[in-house]
mmCIF file with all atom_site columns, C-alpha atoms in Angstrom:
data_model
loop_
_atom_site.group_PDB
_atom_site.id
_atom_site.type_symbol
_atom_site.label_atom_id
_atom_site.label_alt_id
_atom_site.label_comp_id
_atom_site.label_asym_id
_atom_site.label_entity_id
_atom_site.label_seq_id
_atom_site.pdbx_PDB_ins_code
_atom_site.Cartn_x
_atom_site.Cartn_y
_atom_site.Cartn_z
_atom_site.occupancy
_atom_site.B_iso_or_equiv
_atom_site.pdbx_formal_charge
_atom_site.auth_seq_id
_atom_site.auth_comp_id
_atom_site.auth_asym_id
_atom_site.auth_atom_id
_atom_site.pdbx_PDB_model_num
ATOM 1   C CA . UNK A 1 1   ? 0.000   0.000   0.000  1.00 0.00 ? 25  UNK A CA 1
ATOM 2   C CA . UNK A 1 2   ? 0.919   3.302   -0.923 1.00 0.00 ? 26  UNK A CA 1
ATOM 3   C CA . UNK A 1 3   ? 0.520   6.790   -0.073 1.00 0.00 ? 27  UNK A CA 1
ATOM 4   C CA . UNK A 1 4   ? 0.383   10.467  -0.793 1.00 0.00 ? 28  UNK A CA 1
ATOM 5   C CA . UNK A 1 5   ? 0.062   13.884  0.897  1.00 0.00 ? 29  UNK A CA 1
ATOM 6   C CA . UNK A 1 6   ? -0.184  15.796  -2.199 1.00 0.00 ? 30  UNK A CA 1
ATOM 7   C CA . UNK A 1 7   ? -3.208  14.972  -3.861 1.00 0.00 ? 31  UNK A CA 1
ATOM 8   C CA . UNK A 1 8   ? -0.905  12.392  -6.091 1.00 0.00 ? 32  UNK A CA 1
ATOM 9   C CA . UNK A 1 9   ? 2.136   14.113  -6.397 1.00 0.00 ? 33  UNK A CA 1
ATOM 10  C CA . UNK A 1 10  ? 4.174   11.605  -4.858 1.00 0.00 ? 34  UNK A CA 1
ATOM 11  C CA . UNK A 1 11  ? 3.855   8.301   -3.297 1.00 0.00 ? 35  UNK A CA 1
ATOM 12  C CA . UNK A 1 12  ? 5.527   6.859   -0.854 1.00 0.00 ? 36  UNK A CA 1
ATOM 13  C CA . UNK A 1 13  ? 5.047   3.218   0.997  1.00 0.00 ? 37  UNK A CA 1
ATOM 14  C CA . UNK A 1 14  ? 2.962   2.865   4.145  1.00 0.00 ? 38  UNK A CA 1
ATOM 15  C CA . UNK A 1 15  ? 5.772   2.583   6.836  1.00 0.00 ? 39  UNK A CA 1
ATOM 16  C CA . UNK A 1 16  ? 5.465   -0.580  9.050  1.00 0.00 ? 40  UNK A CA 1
ATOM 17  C CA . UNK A 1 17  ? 4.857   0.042   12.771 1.00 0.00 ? 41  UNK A CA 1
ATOM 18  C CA . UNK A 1 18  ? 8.708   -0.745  14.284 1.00 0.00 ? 42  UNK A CA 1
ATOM 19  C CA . UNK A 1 19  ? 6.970   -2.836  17.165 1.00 0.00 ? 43  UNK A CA 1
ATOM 20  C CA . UNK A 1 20  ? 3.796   -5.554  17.529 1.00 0.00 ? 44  UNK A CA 1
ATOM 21  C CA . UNK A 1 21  ? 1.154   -5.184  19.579 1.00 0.00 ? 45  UNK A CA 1
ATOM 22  C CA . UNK A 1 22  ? 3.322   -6.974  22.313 1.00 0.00 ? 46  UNK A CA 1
ATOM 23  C CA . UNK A 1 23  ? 5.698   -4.972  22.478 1.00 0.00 ? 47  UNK A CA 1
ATOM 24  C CA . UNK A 1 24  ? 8.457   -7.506  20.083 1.00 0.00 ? 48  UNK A CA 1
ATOM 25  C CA . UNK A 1 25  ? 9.984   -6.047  17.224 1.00 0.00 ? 49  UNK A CA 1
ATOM 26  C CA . UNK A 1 26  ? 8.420   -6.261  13.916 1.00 0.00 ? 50  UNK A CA 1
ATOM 27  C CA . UNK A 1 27  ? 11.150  -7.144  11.748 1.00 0.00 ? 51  UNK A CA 1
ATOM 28  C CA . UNK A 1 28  ? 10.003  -5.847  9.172  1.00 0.00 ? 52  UNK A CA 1
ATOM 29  C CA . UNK A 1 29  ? 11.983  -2.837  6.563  1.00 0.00 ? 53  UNK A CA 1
ATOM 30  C CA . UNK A 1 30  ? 11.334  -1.180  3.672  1.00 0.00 ? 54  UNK A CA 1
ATOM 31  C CA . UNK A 1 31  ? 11.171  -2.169  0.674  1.00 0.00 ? 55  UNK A CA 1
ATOM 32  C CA . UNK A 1 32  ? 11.162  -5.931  1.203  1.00 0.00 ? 56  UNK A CA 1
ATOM 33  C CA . UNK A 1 33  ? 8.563   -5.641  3.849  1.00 0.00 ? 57  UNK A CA 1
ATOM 34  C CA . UNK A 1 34  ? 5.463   -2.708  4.558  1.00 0.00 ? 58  UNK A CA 1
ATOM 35  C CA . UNK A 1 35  ? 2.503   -2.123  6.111  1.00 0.00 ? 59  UNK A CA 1
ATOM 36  C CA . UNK A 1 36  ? -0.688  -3.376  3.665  1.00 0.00 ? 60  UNK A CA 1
ATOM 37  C CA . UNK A 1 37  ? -3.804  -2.000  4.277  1.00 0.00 ? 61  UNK A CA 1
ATOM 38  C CA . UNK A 1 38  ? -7.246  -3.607  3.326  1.00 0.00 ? 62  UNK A CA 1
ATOM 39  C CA . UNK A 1 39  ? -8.780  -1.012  1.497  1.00 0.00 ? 63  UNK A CA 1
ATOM 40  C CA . UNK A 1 40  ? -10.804 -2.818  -0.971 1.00 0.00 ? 64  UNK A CA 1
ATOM 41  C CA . UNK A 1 41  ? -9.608  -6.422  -0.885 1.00 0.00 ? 65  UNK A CA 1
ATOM 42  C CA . UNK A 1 42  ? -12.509 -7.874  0.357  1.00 0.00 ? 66  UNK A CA 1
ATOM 43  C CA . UNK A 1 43  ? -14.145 -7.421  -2.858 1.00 0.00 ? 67  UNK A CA 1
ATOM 44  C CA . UNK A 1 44  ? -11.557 -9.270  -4.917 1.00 0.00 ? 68  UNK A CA 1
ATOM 45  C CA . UNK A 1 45  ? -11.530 -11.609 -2.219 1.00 0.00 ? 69  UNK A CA 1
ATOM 46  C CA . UNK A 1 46  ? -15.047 -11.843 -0.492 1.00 0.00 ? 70  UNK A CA 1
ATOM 47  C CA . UNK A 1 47  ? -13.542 -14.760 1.913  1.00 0.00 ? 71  UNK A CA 1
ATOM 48  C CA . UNK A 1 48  ? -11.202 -12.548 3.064  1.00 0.00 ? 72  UNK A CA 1
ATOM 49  C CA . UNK A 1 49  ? -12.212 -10.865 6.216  1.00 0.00 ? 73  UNK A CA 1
ATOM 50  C CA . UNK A 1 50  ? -11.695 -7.486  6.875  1.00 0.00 ? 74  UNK A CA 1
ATOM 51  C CA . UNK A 1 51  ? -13.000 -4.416  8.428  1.00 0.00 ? 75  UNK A CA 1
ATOM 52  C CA . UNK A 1 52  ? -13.165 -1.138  6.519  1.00 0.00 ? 76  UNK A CA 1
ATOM 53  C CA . UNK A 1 53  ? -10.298 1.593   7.266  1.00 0.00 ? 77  UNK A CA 1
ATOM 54  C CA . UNK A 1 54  ? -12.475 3.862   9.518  1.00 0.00 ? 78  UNK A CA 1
ATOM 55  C CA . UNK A 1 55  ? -11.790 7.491   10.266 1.00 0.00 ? 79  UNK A CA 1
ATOM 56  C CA . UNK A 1 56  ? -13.927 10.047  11.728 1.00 0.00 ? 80  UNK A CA 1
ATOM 57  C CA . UNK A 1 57  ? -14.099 14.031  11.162 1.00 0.00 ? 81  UNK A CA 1
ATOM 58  C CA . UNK A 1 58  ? -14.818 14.555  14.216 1.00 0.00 ? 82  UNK A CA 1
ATOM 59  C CA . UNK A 1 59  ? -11.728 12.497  15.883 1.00 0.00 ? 83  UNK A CA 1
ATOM 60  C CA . UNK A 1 60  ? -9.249  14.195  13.262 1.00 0.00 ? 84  UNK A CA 1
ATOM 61  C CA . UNK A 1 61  ? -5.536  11.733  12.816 1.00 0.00 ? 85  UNK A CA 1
ATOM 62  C CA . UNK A 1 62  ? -7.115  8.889   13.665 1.00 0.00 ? 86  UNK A CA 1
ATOM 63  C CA . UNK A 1 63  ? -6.953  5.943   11.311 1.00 0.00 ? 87  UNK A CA 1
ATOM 64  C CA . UNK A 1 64  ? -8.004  2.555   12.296 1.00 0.00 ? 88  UNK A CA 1
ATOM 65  C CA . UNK A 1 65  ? -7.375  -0.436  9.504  1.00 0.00 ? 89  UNK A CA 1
ATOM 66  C CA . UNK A 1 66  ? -7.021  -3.864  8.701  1.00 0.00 ? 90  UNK A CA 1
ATOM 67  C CA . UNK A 1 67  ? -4.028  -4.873  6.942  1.00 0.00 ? 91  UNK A CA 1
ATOM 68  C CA . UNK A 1 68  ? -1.053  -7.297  7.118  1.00 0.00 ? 92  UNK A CA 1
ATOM 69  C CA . UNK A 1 69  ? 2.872   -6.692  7.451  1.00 0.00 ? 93  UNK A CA 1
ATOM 70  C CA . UNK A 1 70  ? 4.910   -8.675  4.437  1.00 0.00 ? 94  UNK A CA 1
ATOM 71  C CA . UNK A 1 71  ? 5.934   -8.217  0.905  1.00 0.00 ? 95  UNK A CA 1
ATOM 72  C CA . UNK A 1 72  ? 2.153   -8.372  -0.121 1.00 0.00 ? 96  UNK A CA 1
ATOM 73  C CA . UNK A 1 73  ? -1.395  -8.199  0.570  1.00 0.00 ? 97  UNK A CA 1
ATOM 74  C CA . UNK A 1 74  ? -2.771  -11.411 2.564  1.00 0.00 ? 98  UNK A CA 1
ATOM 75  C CA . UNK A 1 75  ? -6.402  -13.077 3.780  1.00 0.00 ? 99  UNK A CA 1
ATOM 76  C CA . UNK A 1 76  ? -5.249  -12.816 6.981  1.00 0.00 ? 100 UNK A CA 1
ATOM 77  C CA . UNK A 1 77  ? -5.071  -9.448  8.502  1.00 0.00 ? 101 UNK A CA 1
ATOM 78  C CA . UNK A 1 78  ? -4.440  -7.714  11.987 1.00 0.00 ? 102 UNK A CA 1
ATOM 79  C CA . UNK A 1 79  ? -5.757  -4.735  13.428 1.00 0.00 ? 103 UNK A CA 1
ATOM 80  C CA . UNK A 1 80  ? -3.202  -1.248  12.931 1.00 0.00 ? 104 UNK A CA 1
ATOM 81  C CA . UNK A 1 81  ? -4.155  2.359   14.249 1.00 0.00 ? 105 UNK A CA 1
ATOM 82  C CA . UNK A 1 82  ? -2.408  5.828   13.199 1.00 0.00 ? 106 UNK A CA 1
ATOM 83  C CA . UNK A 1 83  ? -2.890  9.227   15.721 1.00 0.00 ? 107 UNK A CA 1
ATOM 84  C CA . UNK A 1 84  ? -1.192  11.533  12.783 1.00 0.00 ? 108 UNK A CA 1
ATOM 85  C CA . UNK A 1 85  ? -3.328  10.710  9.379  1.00 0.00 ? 109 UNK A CA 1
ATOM 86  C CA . UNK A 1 86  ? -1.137  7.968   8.661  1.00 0.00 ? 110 UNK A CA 1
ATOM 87  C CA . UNK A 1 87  ? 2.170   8.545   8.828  1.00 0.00 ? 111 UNK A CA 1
ATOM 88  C CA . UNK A 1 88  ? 2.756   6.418   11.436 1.00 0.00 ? 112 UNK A CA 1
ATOM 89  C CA . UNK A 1 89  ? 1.001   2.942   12.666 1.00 0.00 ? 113 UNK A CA 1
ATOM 90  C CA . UNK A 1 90  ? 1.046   0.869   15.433 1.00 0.00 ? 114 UNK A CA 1
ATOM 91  C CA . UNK A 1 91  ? -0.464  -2.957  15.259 1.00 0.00 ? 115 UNK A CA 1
ATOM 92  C CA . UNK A 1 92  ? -2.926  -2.621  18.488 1.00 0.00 ? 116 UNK A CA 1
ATOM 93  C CA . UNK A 1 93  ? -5.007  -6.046  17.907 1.00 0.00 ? 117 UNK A CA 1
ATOM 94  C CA . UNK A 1 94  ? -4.181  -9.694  16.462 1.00 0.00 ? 118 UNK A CA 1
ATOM 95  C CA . UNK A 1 95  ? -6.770  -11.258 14.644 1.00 0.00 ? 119 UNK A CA 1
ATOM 96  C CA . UNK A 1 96  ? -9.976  -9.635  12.883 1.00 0.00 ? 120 UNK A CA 1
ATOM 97  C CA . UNK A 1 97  ? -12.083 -7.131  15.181 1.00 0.00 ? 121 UNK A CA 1
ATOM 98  C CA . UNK A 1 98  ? -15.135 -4.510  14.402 1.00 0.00 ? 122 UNK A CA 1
ATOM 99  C CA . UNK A 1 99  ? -14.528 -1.511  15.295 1.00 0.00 ? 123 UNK A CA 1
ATOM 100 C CA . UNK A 1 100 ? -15.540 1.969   15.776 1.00 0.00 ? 124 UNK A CA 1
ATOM 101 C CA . UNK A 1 101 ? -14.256 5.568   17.148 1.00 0.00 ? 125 UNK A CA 1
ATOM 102 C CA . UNK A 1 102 ? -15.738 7.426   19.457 1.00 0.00 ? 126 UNK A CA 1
ATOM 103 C CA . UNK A 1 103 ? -16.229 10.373  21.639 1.00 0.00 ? 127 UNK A CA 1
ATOM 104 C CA . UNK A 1 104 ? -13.685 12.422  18.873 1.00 0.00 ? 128 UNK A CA 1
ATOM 105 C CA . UNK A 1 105 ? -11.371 9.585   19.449 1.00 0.00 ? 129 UNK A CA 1
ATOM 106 C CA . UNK A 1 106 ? -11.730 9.864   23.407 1.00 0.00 ? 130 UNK A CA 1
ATOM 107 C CA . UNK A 1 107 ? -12.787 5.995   22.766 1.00 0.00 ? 131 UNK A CA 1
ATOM 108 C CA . UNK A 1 108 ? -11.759 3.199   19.998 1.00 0.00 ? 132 UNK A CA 1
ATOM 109 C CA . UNK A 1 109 ? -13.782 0.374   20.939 1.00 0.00 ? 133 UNK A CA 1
ATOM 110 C CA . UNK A 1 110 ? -13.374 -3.286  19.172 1.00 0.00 ? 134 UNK A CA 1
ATOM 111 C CA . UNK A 1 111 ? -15.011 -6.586  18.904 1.00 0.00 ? 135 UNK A CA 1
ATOM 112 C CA . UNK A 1 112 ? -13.642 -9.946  18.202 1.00 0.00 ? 136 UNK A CA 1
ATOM 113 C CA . UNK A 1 113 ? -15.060 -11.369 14.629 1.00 0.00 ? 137 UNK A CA 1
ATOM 114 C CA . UNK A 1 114 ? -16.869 -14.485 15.753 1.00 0.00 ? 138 UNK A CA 1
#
């Protein structure tokens, strides 16, 4: 996954959170390895599970997305969350969730997929 801040001037890859949710290092270094977020995958891939990326205008810089760290897009995604519109991501859950902000990001709350 890519990004820009310049209406498609330039791109630049999503940066991979340096640590896991646990507090291990990722492993994981541009270019062989980045942070893929499920933007539309599911519909290429309807098994795949994933929850929407979800931001909020009233809870501005905070980005909450499924995606995977790797070389590539997989089925099997975690849960990452940015605080500065995406410039920066830490993995916060393992495994597929719903989620939601709330209270202008006073509140992320997140359910387990059954």
């Amino acid at each position: 996954t890519e990004r820009t801040n310049n209406k498609g001037g330039s791109w630049q890859y999503v940066l991979p959170p340096r640590f896991e949710q646990n507090g291990n290092p990722t492993q994981c270094f541009l270019p062989e390895c980045a942070l893929h977020i499920s933007l539309m995958f599911g519909v290429n891939y309807p098994n795949a599970k994933h929850t929407p990326l979800l931001s909020r205008a009233n809870a501005p810089g905070i980005i909450i997305a499924s995606g995977n760290l790797g070389y590539s897009h997989s089925t099997i995604n975690d849960v990452f969350m940015s605080n500065d519109g995406g410039v920066e991501w830490d993995q916060v859950l393992d495994g597929q969730y719903h989620y939601q902000i709330l209270d202008h990001g006073g509140l992320v709350d997140a359910a387990r997929k059954g």
